[in-house]
XYZ file of C-alpha atoms in Angstrom:
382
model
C 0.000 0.000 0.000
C 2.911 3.046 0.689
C 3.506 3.368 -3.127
C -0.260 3.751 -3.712
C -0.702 6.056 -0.144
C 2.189 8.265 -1.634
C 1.045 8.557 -4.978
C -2.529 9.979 -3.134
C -0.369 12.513 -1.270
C 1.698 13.468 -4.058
C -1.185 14.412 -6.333
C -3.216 16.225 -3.342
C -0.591 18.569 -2.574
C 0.480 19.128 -5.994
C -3.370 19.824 -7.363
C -4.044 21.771 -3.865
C -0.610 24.235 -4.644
C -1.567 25.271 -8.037
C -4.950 24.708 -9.351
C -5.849 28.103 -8.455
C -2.736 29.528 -10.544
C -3.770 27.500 -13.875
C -7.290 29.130 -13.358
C -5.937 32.819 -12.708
C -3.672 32.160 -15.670
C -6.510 30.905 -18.280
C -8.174 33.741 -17.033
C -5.882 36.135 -17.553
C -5.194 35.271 -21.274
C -8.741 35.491 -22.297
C -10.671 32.057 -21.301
C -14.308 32.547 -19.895
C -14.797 30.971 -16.117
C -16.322 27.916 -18.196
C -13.455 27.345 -20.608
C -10.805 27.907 -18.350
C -12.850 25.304 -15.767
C -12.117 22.850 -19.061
C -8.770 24.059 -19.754
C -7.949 22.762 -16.263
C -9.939 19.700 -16.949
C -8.067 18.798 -19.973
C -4.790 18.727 -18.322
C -6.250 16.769 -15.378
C -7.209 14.245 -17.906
C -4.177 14.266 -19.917
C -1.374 14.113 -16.922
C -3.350 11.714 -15.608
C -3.656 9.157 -18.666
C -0.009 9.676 -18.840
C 0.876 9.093 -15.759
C -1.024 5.924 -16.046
C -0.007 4.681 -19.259
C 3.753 5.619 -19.263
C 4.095 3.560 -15.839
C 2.570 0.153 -16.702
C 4.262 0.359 -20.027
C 7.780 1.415 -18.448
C 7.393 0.133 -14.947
C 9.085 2.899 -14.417
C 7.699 5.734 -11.475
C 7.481 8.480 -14.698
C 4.993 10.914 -14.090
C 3.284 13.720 -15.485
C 1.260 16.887 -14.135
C 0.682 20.511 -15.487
C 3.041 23.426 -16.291
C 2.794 25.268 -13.232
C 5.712 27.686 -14.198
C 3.851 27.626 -17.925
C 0.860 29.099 -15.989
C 2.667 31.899 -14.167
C 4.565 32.931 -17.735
C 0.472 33.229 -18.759
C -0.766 35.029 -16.343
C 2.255 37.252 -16.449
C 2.154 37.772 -19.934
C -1.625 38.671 -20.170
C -4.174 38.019 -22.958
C -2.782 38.623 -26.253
C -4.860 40.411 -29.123
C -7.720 37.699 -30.739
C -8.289 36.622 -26.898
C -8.245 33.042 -26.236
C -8.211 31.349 -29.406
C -5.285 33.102 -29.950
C -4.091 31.678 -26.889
C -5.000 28.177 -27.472
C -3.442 28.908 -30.983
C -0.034 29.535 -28.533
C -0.523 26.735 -26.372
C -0.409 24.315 -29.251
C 2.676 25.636 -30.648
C 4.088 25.342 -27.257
C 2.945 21.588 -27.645
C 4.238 20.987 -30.977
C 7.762 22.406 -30.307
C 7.694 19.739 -26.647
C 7.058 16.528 -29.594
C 9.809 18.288 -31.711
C 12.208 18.216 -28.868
C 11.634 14.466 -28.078
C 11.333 13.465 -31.672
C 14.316 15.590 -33.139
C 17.360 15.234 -30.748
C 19.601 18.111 -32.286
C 16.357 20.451 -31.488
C 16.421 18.828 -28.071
C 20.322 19.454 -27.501
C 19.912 23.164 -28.401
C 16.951 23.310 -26.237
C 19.058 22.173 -23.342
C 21.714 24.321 -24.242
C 20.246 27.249 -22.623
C 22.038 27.688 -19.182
C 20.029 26.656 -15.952
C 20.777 29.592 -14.534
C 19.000 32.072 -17.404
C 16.264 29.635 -17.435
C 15.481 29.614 -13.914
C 16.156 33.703 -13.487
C 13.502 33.766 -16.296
C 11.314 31.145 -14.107
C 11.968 33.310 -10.885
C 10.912 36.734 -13.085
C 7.265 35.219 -13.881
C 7.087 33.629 -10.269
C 8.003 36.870 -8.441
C 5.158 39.527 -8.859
C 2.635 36.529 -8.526
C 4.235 35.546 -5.275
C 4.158 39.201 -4.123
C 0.620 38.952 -4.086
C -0.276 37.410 -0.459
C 0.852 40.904 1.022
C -0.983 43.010 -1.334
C -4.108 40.690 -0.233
C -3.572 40.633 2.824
C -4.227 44.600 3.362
C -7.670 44.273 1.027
C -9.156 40.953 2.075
C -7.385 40.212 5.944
C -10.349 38.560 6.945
C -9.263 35.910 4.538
C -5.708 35.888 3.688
C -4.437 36.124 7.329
C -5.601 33.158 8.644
C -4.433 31.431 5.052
C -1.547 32.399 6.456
C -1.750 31.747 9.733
C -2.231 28.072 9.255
C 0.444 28.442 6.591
C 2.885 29.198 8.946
C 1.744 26.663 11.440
C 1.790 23.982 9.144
C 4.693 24.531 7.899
C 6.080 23.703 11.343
C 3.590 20.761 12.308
C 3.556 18.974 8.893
C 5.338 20.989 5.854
C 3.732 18.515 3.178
C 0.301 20.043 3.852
C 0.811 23.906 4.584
C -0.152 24.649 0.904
C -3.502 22.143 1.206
C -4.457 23.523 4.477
C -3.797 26.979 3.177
C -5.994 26.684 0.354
C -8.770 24.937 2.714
C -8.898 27.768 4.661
C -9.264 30.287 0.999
C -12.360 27.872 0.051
C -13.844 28.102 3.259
C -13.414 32.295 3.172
C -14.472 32.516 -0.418
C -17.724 30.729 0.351
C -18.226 32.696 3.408
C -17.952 35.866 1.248
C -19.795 34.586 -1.273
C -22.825 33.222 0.061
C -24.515 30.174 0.630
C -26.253 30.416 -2.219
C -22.909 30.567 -4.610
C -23.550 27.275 -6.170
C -27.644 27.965 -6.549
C -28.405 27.090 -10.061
C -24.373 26.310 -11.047
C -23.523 23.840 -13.485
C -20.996 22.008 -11.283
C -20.655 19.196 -13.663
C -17.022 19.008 -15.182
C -17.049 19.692 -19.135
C -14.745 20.184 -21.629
C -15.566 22.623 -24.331
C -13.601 22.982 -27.635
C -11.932 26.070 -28.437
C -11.117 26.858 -31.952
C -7.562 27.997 -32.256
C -6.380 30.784 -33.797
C -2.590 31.007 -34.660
C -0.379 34.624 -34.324
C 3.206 35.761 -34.567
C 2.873 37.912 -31.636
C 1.409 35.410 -29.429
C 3.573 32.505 -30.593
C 6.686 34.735 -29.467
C 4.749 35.915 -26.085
C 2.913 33.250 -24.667
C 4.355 29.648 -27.103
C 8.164 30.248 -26.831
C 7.975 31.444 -22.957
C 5.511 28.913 -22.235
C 7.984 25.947 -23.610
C 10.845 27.308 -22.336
C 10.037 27.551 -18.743
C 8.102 23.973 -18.781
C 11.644 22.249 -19.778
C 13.242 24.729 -18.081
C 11.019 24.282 -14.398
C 9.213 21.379 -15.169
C 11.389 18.606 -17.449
C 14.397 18.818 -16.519
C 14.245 19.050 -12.873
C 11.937 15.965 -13.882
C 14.860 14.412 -15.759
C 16.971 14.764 -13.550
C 14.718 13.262 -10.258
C 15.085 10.364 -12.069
C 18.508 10.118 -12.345
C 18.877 10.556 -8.792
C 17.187 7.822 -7.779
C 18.700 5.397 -10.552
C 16.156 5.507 -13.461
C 16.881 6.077 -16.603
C 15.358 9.585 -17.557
C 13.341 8.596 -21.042
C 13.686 11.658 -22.156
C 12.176 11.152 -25.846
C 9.408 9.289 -24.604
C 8.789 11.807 -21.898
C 8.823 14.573 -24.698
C 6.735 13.139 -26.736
C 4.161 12.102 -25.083
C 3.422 15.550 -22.982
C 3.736 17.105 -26.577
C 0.758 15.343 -27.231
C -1.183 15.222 -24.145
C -0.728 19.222 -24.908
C -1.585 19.507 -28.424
C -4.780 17.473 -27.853
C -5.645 19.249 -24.750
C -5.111 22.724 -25.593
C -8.318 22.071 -27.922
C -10.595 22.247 -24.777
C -8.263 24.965 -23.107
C -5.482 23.316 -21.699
C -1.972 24.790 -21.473
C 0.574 22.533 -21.269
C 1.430 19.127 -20.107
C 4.903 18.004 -18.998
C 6.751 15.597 -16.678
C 6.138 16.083 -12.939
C 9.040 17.237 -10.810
C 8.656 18.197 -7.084
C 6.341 15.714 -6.679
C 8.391 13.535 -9.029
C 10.908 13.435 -5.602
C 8.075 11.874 -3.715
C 6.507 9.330 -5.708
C 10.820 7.932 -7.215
C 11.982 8.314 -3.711
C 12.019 5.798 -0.840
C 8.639 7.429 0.285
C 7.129 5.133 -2.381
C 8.352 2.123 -0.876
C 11.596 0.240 -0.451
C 11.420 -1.775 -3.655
C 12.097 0.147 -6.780
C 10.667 -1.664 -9.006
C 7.471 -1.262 -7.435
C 7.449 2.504 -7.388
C 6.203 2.798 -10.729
C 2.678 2.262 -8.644
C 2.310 5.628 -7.116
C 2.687 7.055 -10.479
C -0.390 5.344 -11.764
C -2.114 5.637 -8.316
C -1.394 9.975 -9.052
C -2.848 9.591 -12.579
C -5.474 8.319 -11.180
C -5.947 10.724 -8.733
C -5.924 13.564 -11.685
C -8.665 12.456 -13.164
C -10.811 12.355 -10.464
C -9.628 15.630 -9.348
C -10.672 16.568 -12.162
C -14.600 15.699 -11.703
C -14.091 18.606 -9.167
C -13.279 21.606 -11.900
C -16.649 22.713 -12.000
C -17.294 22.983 -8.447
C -14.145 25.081 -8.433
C -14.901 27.183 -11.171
C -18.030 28.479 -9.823
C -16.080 28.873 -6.401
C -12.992 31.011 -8.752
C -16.057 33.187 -10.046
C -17.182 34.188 -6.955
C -14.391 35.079 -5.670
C -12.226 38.461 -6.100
C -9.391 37.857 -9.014
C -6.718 39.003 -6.110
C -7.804 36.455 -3.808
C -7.310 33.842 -6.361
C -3.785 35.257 -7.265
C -3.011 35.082 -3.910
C -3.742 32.085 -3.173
C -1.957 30.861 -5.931
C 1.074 32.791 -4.975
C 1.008 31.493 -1.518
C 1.784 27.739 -3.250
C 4.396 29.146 -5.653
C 6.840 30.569 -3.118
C 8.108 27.268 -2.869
C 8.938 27.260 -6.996
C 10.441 30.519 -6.220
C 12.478 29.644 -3.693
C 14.113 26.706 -6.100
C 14.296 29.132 -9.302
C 16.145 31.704 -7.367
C 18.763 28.818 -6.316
C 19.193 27.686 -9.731
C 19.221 30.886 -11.049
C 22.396 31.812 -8.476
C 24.146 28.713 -7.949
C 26.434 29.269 -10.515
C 28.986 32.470 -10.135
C 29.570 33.011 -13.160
C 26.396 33.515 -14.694
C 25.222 35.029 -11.518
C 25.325 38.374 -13.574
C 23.748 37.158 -16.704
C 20.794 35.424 -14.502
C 20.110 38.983 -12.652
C 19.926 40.465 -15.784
C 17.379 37.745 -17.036
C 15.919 38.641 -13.326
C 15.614 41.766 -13.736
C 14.374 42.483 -17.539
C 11.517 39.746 -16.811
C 10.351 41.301 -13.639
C 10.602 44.395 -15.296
C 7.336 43.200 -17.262
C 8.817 45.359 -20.569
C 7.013 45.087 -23.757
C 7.837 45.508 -27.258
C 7.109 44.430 -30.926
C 4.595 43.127 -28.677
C 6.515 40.539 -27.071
C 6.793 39.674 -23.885
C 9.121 40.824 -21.211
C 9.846 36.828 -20.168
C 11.131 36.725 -24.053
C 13.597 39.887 -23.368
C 14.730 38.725 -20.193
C 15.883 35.733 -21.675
C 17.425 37.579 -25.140
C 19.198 39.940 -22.374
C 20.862 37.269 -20.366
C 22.126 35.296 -23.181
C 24.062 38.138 -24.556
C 25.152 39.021 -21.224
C 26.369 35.834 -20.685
C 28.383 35.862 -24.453
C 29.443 39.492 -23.702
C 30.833 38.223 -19.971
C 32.347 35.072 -21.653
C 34.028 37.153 -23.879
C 35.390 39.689 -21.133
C 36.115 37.108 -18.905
C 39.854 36.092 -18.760
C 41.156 33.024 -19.913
């Protein structure tokens, strides 16, 4: 039973830390409450069907989940002109360059050329202003956020696996308290995915696409990759590419953003948490799958619970779980001295939330660290 009681807790906390962000960030980029209620779906079904399939066929404890760095480039970045078929337009470019990169190794290689730490600065750009947002909450809705806190804090103390599902308990239980019992009178709180008709622009495919794949390999892949090489599995990489390009072509159609291998909760579910025998690991990464899909029965009781509540609240929230991801970016992004100047530059430019050609400042912070890294190579003595 531990590999199947750790691949329940691995898929609570990470749905609990970021479900609100993927909302926020469909939002934010043009969906409707209802499409970005089956935007979420869609990547609850396709993360979990991976994370099911991949396993038995592997044996392997390979697992897959949302971009949670994907959403914070979105909601950074905004909604692009056209609205959200223009987005969804963006989301399955981002898709289709993820298959590329697992079915074309040279377009992989370059891919992973980019250094970790101007990835991760550009990672920590998009997380920062979002995790910023507790505070600003806090002074507009205290009744709320400061006893999200509160038992944030405690938690974190008592039992640090849960602080971000307690947290988020506690945001439920004040939005529904502000809201009304009558908040789900009349609701449709059946789950359903509704097609979205794509729409495909420059602009947006340099905005939202190329920022949205970068940081998923960048935050989400590779970390992913490389949890499996520190517990002695073979990392699949082309598989692993390929099939999240899929799962996110297919469901960007109904919404969805991106799909890619898990990796925090990746730690939990190839670790000895899952269970002294290795081979036998592979079963919390079904057990999660599972678990995503019937999380995912649950998006349209937390859509109507997202409409009712203030958009700050919900970026909140969804900051609160991210300061975690932050905390790691910032790491990666200065672990390395000598690109600690080219990663504060990335820092900086992305946080900076610049715009032009109509392009995204997460684009520019990553153009401006690469050539300060080549002009600081180049300075640099030999």
């Amino acid at each position: 039973m531990q590999p199947a009681i750790t691949g329940i807790i691995a898929v609570m906390t990470g749905f609990s830390s970021s479900f609100t962000l993927v909302l926020a960030a469909l939002v934010a980029v043009g969906a409707t409450h209802r499409q970005a209620a089956s935007g979420l779906l869609a990547v609850c079904v396709m993360a979990g069907l991976a994370s099911i399939i991949v396993p038995l066929r592997l044996r392997r404890p390979v697992s897959f989940s949302w971009s949670t760095p994907g959403a914070a480039a979105l909601l950074a970045a905004g909604a692009p002109g056209g609205g959200f078929p223009v987005a969804v337009g963006a989301f399955i470019v981002a898709g289709a360059l993820t298959f590329i990169a697992g079915a074309w190794p040279a377009f992989e290689r370059a891919i992973l050329a980019i250094p970790r730490p101007i990835a991760s600065a550009m990672l920590a750009g998009v997380l920062l202003p979002i995790c910023m947002e507790p505070a600003r909450a806090a002074i507009r809705y205290p009744w709320v956020v400061v006893p999200m806190l509160l038992v944030w804090l405690v938690m974190l103390r008592l039992a640090p696996r849960w602080a971000v599902p307690a947290a988020m308990l506690v945001a439920v239980i004040g939005i529904v308290t502000m809201a009304g019992p009558a908040v789900f009178a009349g609701a449709d709180l059946a789950p359903t995915l509704e097609w979205v008709a794509p729409e495909f622009d420059l602009a947006a495919t340099l905005t939202l696409a190329v920022p949205l794949f970068i940081v998923t390999m960048a935050g989400q892949h590779i970390p992913g990759f490389a949890v499996l090489s520190t517990f002695g599995y073979s990392p699949t990489v082309r598989p692993a590419l390929m099939v999240s390009g899929v799962g996110s072509v297919l469901g960007a159609f109904a919404g969805g953003h991106a799909v890619n291998l898990a990796a925090l909760s990746a730690a939990l579910m190839a670790g000895p948490e899952a269970g002294e025998d290795r081979d036998r690991r592979w079963i919390a990464s079904a057990v999660n799958g599972v678990g995503y899909l019937v999380f995912g029965a649950t998006t349209g009781v937390i859509a109507v619970l997202v409409a009712a509540a203030p958009p700050q609240l919900i970026t909140a929230a969804a900051g609160l779980g991210m300061l975690g991801a932050l905390v790691v970016a910032l790491k990666a992004a200065l672990e390395e001295t000598a690109l600690g100047l080219p990663a504060v530059v990335t820092l900086v430019v992305t946080v900076s939330g610049v715009g032009v050609f109509g392009v995204g400042s997460a684009l520019w912070g990553l153009a401006a660290g690469i050539v300060a890294h080549v002009a600081t190579s180049r300075l640099s003595p030999r």
